[in-house]
Structures are given as C-alpha cells and as structure tokens.
Short mmCIF file of C-alpha atoms and ligand atoms in Angstrom, two decimals:
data_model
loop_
_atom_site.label_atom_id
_atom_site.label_comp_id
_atom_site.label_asym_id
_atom_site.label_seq_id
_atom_site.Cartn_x
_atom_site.Cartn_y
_atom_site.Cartn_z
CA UNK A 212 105.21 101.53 91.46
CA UNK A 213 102.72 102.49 94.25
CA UNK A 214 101.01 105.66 94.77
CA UNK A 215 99.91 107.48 98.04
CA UNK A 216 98.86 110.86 98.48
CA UNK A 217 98.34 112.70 102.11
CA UNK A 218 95.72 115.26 101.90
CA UNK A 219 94.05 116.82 104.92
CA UNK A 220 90.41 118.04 105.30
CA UNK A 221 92.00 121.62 106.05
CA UNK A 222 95.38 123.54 106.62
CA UNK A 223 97.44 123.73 108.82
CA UNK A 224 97.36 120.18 110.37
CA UNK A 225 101.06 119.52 110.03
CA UNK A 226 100.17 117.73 106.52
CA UNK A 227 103.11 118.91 104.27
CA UNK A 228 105.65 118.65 107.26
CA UNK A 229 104.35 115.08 107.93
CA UNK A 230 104.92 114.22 104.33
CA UNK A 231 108.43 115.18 103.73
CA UNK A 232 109.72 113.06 106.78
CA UNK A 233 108.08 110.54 105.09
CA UNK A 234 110.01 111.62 102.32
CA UNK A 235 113.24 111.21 103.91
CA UNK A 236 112.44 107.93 105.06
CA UNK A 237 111.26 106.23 102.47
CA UNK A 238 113.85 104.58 99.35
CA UNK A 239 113.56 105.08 95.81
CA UNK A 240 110.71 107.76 95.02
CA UNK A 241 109.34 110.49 93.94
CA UNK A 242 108.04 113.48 95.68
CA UNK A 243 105.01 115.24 93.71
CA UNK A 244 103.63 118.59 95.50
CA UNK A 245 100.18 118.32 94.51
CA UNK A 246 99.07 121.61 96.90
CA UNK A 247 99.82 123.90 93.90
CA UNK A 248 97.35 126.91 95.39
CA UNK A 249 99.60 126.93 98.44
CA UNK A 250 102.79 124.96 97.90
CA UNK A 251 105.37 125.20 100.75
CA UNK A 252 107.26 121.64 100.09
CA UNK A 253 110.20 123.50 98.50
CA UNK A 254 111.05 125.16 102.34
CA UNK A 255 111.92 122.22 103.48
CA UNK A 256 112.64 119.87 100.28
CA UNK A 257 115.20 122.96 99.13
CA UNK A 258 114.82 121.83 95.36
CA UNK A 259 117.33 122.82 92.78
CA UNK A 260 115.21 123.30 89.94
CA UNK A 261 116.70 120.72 86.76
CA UNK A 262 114.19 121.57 84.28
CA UNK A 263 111.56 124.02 84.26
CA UNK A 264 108.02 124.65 81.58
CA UNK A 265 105.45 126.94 81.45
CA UNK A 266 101.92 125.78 82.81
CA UNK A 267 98.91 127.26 80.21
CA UNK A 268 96.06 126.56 82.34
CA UNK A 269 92.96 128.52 81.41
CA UNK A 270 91.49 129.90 78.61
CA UNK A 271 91.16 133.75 78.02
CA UNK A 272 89.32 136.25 75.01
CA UNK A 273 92.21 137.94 73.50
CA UNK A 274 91.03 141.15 70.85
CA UNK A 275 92.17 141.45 67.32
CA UNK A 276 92.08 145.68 68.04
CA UNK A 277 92.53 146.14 63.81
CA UNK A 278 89.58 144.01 63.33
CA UNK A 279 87.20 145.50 65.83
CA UNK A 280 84.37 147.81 64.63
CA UNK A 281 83.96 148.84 68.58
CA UNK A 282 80.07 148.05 68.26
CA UNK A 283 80.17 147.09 72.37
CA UNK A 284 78.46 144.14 72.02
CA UNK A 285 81.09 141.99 73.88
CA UNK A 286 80.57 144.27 76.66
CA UNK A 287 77.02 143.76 76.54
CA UNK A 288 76.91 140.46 76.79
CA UNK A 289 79.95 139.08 79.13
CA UNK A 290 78.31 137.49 82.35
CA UNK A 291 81.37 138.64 84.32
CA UNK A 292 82.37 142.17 83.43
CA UNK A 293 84.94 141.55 81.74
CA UNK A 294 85.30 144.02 79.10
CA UNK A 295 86.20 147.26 79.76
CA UNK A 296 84.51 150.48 78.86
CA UNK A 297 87.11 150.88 76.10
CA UNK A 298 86.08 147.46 74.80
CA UNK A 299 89.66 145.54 76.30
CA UNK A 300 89.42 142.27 77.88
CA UNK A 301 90.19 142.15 81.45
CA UNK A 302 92.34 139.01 82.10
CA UNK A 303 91.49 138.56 85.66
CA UNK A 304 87.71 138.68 85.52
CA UNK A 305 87.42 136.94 81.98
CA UNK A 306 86.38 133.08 82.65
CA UNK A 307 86.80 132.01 79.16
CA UNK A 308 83.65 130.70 78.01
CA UNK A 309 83.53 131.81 74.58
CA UNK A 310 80.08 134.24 74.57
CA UNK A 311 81.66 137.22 73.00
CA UNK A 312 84.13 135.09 70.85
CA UNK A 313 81.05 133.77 69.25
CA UNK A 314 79.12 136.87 68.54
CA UNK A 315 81.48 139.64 67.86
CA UNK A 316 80.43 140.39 64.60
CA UNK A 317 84.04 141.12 63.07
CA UNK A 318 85.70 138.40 64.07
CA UNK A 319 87.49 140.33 66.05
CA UNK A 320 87.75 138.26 69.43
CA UNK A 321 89.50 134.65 69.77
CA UNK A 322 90.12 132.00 72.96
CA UNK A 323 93.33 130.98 73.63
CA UNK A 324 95.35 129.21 76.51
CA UNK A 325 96.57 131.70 79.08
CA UNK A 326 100.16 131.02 80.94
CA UNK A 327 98.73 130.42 84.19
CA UNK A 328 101.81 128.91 85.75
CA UNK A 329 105.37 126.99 86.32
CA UNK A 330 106.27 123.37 86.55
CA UNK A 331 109.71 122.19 87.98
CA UNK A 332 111.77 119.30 87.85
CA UNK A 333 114.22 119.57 90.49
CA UNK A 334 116.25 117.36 92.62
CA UNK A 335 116.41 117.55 96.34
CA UNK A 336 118.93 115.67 98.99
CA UNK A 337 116.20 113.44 99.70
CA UNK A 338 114.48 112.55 96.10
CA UNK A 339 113.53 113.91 92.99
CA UNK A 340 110.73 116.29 93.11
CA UNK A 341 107.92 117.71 90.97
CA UNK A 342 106.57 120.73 92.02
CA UNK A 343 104.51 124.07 90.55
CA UNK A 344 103.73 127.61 91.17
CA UNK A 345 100.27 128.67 90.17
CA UNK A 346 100.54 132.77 88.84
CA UNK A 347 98.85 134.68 91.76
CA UNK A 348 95.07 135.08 90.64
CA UNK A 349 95.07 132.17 88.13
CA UNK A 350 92.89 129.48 88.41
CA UNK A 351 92.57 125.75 87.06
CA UNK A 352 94.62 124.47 89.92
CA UNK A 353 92.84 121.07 89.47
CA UNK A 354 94.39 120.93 85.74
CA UNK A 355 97.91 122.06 87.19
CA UNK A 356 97.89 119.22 89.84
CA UNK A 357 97.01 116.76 87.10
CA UNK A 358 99.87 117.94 85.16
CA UNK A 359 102.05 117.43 88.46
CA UNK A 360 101.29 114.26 88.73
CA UNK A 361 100.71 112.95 85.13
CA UNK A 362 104.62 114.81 85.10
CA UNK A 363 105.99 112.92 88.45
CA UNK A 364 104.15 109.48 87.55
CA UNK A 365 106.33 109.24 83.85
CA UNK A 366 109.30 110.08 85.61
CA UNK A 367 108.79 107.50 88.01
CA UNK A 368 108.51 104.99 85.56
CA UNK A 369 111.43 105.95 83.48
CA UNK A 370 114.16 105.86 86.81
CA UNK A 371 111.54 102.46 88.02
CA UNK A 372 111.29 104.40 91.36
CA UNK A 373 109.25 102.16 94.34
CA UNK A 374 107.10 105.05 95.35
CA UNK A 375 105.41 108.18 94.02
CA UNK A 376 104.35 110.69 96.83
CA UNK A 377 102.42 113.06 96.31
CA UNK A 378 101.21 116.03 98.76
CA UNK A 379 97.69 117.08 97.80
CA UNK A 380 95.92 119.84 98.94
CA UNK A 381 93.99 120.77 102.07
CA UNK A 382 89.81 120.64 101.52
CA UNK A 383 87.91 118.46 99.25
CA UNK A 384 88.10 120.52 95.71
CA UNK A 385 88.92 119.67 92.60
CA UNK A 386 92.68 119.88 93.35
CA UNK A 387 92.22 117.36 96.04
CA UNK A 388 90.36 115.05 93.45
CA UNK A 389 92.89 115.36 90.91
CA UNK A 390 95.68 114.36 93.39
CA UNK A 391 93.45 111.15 94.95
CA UNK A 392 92.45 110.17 91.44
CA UNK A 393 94.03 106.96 90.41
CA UNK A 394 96.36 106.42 93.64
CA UNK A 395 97.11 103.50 95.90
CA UNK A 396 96.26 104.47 98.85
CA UNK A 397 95.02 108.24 100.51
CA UNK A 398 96.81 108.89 104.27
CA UNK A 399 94.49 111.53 105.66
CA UNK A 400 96.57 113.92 108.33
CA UNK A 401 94.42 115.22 110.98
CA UNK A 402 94.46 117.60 113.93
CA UNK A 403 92.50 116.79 117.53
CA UNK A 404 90.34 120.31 116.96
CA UNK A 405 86.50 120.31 116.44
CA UNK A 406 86.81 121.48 113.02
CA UNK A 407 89.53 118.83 112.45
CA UNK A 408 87.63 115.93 113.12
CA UNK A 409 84.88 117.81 111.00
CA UNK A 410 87.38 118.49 107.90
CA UNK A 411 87.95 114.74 108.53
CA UNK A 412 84.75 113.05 107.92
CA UNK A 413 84.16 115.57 105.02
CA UNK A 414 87.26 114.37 102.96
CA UNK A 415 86.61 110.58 104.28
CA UNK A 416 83.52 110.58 102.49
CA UNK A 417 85.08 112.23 99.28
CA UNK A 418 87.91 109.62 99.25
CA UNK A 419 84.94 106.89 99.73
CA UNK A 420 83.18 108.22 96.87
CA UNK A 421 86.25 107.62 95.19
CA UNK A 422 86.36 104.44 96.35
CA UNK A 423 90.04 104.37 97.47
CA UNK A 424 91.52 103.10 100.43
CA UNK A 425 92.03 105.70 103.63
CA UNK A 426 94.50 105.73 106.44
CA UNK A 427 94.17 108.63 108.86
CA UNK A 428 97.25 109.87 111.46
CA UNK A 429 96.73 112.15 114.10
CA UNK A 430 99.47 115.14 114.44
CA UNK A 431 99.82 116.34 118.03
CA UNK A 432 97.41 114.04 119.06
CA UNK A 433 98.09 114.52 122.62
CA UNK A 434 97.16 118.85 122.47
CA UNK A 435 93.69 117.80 122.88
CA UNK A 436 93.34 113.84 123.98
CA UNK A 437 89.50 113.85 124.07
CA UNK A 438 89.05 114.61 120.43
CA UNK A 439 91.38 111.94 119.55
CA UNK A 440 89.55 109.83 120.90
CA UNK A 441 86.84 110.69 119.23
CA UNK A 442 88.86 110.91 116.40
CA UNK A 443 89.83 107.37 116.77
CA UNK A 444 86.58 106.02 117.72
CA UNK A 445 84.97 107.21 114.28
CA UNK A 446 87.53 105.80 112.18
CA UNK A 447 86.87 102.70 114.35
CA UNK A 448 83.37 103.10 113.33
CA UNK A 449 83.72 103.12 109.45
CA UNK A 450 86.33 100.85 109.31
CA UNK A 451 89.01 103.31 108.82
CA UNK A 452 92.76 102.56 110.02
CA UNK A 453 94.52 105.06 112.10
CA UNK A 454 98.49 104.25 111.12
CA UNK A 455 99.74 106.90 113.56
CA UNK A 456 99.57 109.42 116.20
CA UNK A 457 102.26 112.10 116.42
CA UNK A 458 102.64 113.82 119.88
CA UNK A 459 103.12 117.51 119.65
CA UNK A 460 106.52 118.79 119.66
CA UNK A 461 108.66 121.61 119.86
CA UNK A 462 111.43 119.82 118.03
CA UNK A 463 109.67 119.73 114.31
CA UNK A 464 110.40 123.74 115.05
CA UNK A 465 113.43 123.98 115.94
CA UNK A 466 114.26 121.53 112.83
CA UNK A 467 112.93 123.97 110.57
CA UNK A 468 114.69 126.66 111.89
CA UNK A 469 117.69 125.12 111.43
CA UNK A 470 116.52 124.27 108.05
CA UNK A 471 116.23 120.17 108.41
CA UNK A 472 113.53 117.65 109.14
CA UNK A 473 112.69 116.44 112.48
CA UNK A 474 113.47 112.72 111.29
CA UNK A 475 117.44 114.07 110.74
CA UNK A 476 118.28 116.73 113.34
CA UNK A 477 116.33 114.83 116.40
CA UNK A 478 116.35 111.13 115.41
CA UNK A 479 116.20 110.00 119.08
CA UNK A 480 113.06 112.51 119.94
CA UNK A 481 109.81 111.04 120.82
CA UNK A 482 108.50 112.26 117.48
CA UNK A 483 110.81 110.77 115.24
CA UNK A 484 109.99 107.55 116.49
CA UNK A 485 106.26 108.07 115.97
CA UNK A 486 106.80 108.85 112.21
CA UNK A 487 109.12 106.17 111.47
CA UNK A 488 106.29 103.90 113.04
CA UNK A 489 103.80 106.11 111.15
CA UNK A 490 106.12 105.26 108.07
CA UNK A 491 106.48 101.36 108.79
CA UNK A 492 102.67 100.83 108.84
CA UNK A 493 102.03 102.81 105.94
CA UNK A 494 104.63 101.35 103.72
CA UNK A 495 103.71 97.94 104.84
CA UNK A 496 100.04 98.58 104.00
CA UNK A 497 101.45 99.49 100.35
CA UNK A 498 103.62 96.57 100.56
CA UNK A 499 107.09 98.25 99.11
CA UNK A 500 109.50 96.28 99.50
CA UNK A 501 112.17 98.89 100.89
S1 SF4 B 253 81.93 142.64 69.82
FE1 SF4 B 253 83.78 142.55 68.56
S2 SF4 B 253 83.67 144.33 67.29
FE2 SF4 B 253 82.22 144.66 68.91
S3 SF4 B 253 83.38 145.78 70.47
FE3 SF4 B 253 83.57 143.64 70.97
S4 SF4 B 253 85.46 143.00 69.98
FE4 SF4 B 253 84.85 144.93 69.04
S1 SF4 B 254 85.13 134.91 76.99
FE1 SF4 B 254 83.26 135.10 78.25
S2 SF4 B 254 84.05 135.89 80.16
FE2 SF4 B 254 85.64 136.25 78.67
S3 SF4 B 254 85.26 138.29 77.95
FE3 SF4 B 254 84.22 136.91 76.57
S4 SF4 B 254 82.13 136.79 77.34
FE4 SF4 B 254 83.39 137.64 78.96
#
C-alpha cells in the first residue's frame, strides 16, 4: 500500500477540493481527513458514518469535592488560571500538567483523559473514509490526526486497498507532522499569491526536514501567471517536481453547488483534464498499479 498526503502551507488554496477529485479518480483506497481542526471533506465526500468512537485527547485535573479541605493551594499554584475562586477546575483553561495534582495535600485532585473528540468510519460513493471532529476548544489535534491515520492505515491493510489518502492540514504544526510522518510521498497544493509561494517554501522545508519526497501543483495557476512562475522556477531550483497546474475555474463551483466533483459533473472542462493529468503523474510517481 502507498501513502500520500496533500497538505498546503495555508488555507484556502483549493487543497481539500483538489484531493477528493483525486479521490474519485483513483481505484482501491482509502480517504483519511487528516485536517481535523477544520475538516470540510465530508461536504463533498457525503459520508454515511458505519462506525463511530469517542476521541480522549487531552488530559484534564478533575476534583474529588468530598476529599478537598478547600486550603486554595491549587489555585495558588496553577500557571494558567485554572481554578476558580470556589476552588473548581476550569476545563477550558486547564492544560493538564499535573502541578496541583501533585501537591494538593488531600489527595483530592487526579488527571485523567478528557473526551476531546469523534472518529468515524464511514463509507462514501467514492471510497471508504476516515474522518474526525475535534470538540470546539479542544486541543491535541496532532494526537487526533495520528489516530486518523493509525485508524485509516489498519483498515487499509485489512480490505489490501492500493492507496491511502490522506488530507492533512494547512500550515506546518504538529497536525501537519503527524499526517506527513511515515508517508510515501507529500503533494504540496499551492496558490500563485505572495503569501502562497511564502506558505510554500515554509512547508517545503518542513517536509525536507522530514526527509520525504515533495510534489507541488499549482491551483488556478493562471489568476496570477507571474507568481507561477516564480512558483515554478523555485521548485526548479531545489529540485522539486511540479505534477500540475490547475487553471482557475468557475466550474469546481458550480459542481459543488450541485453537490458533485468537478471530475463527474464537467468531465470535458479544461479543469478536469488538468487533474486527471495532475492524477496520472502523481500516481505514476507512486507507481500504483491502477
Ligand atoms: S489543593 Fe486540594 S484540598 Fe486544596 S483547594 Fe485544591 S483541591 Fe482542595
Ligand atoms: S493540572 Fe495544571 S493546569 Fe490543570 S488545574 Fe492543575 S495546575 Fe492548573
């Protein structure tokens, strides 16, 4: 089985929409949404959820309110105000690292793992999908995207699918590590802006430092044709391969709207054509067979 995530060095670049044409092109995968902070695959994936389990993420004080003597000395010492003038724990601000657990002086105060989320199983009309929801506030999105993909990679063992794909998430933070870590190959999407081609190099050099191979594609390319070619020139210059450029079109709209990909309501448009050739390079690059 081969593995390829597309990340992006920040929203908004078409990423996501890129990789569930891909999706629907390729034979026999897996689709992992790795971009648990902001996850929008389901739109146009429309899971139906098979199975579903509760993430517990982060860690959290929780009070024993029998055993405490109400001394204050939590509230003294948390770093992060999170203990309340009535001596509760505040969820939200508490960052779990143990300093009042250890000297309450009843006992009174323990750590345990928070439910900081949902993971799915679902199907979809294109392949199977793994996918989460991240509670609004939590964090540990890293540890959530790990469990995405630990999740997707077993299942794509078990059913011997070709291909897991996985949509990370936009930036270079521990989510995005977490969803590069181990894979194939990274396909970088990126945008002909200024702070594109910045995003760009940024998340280059993290997927260097990784030391995994890099592909980059350029969505609507031709909105700004001076910056892709200064796009394409530094990937020329560090030896990076550009597998596509998408032109800008209206099309990948009105697909949405009517609830379908570009690569199934318009699959004579100019676009189409460009990810299918996007597609072709990239899986021949992996070398699937499919
Ligand atoms: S340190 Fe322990 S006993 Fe004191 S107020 Fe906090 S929870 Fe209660
Ligand atoms: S675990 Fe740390 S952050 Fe949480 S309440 Fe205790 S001292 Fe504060």
């Amino acid at each position: 089985m081969k593995k390829l995530t597309v990340i992006s060095g920040k929203g908004g670049t078409g990423k996501t929409t890129v990789t569930a044409n891909l999706a629907a092109l390729a034979d026999n995968l897996i689709l992992a949404d790795c971009d648990v902070d902001a996850p929008n695959m389901h739109l146009l994936m429309k899971p139906k959820v098979i199975e579903a389990e509760v993430f517990k993420g982060a860690k959290v004080a929780v009070k024993d309110q029998l055993k405490c003597i109400e001394c204050g000395l939590c509230k003294e010492l948390c770093n992060f105000k999170a203990i309340t003038s009535d001596f509760k724990v505040d969820e939200i601000r508490c960052e779990g690292c143990g300093l009042c657990v250890a000297k309450c002086p009843s006992d009174a105060l323990k750590l345990e793992l928070e439910e900081t989320g949902d993971l799915y199983y679902s199907q979809t009309k294109f392949a199977p999908m793994v996918h989460a929801k991240l509670k609004i506030g939590a964090e540990n999105s890293g540890k959530l995207v790990s469990q995405v993909k630990e999740k997707a990679e077993s299942l794509a063992q078990q059913e011997e699918k070709e291909l897991l794909l996985i949509d990370g998430s936009p930036g270079i933070g521990c989510p995005v590590i977490a969803s590069i870590n181990g894979v194939d190959s990274v396909l970088v999407v990126t945008e002909p802006t200024k702070s594109g081609l910045a995003d760009l190099k940024r998340v280059l050099k993290t997927v260097k430092y990784f030391n995994l191979p890099a592909v980059v594609a350029i969505n609507k390319y031709d909105l700004n044709q001076e910056i892709s070619l200064e796009i394409e020139s530094f990937c020329r210059q560090n030896q990076v391969k550009i597998v596509g450029k998408l032109p800008f079109s209206k099309v990948i709209v009105e697909a949405m709207q009517q609830g379908e990909l570009v690569v199934e309501s318009a699959p004579e448009s100019k676009v189409t054509t460009a990810i299918k050739e996007l597609w072709e390079k990239v899986s021949c690059d992996l070398k699937l067979k499919g």
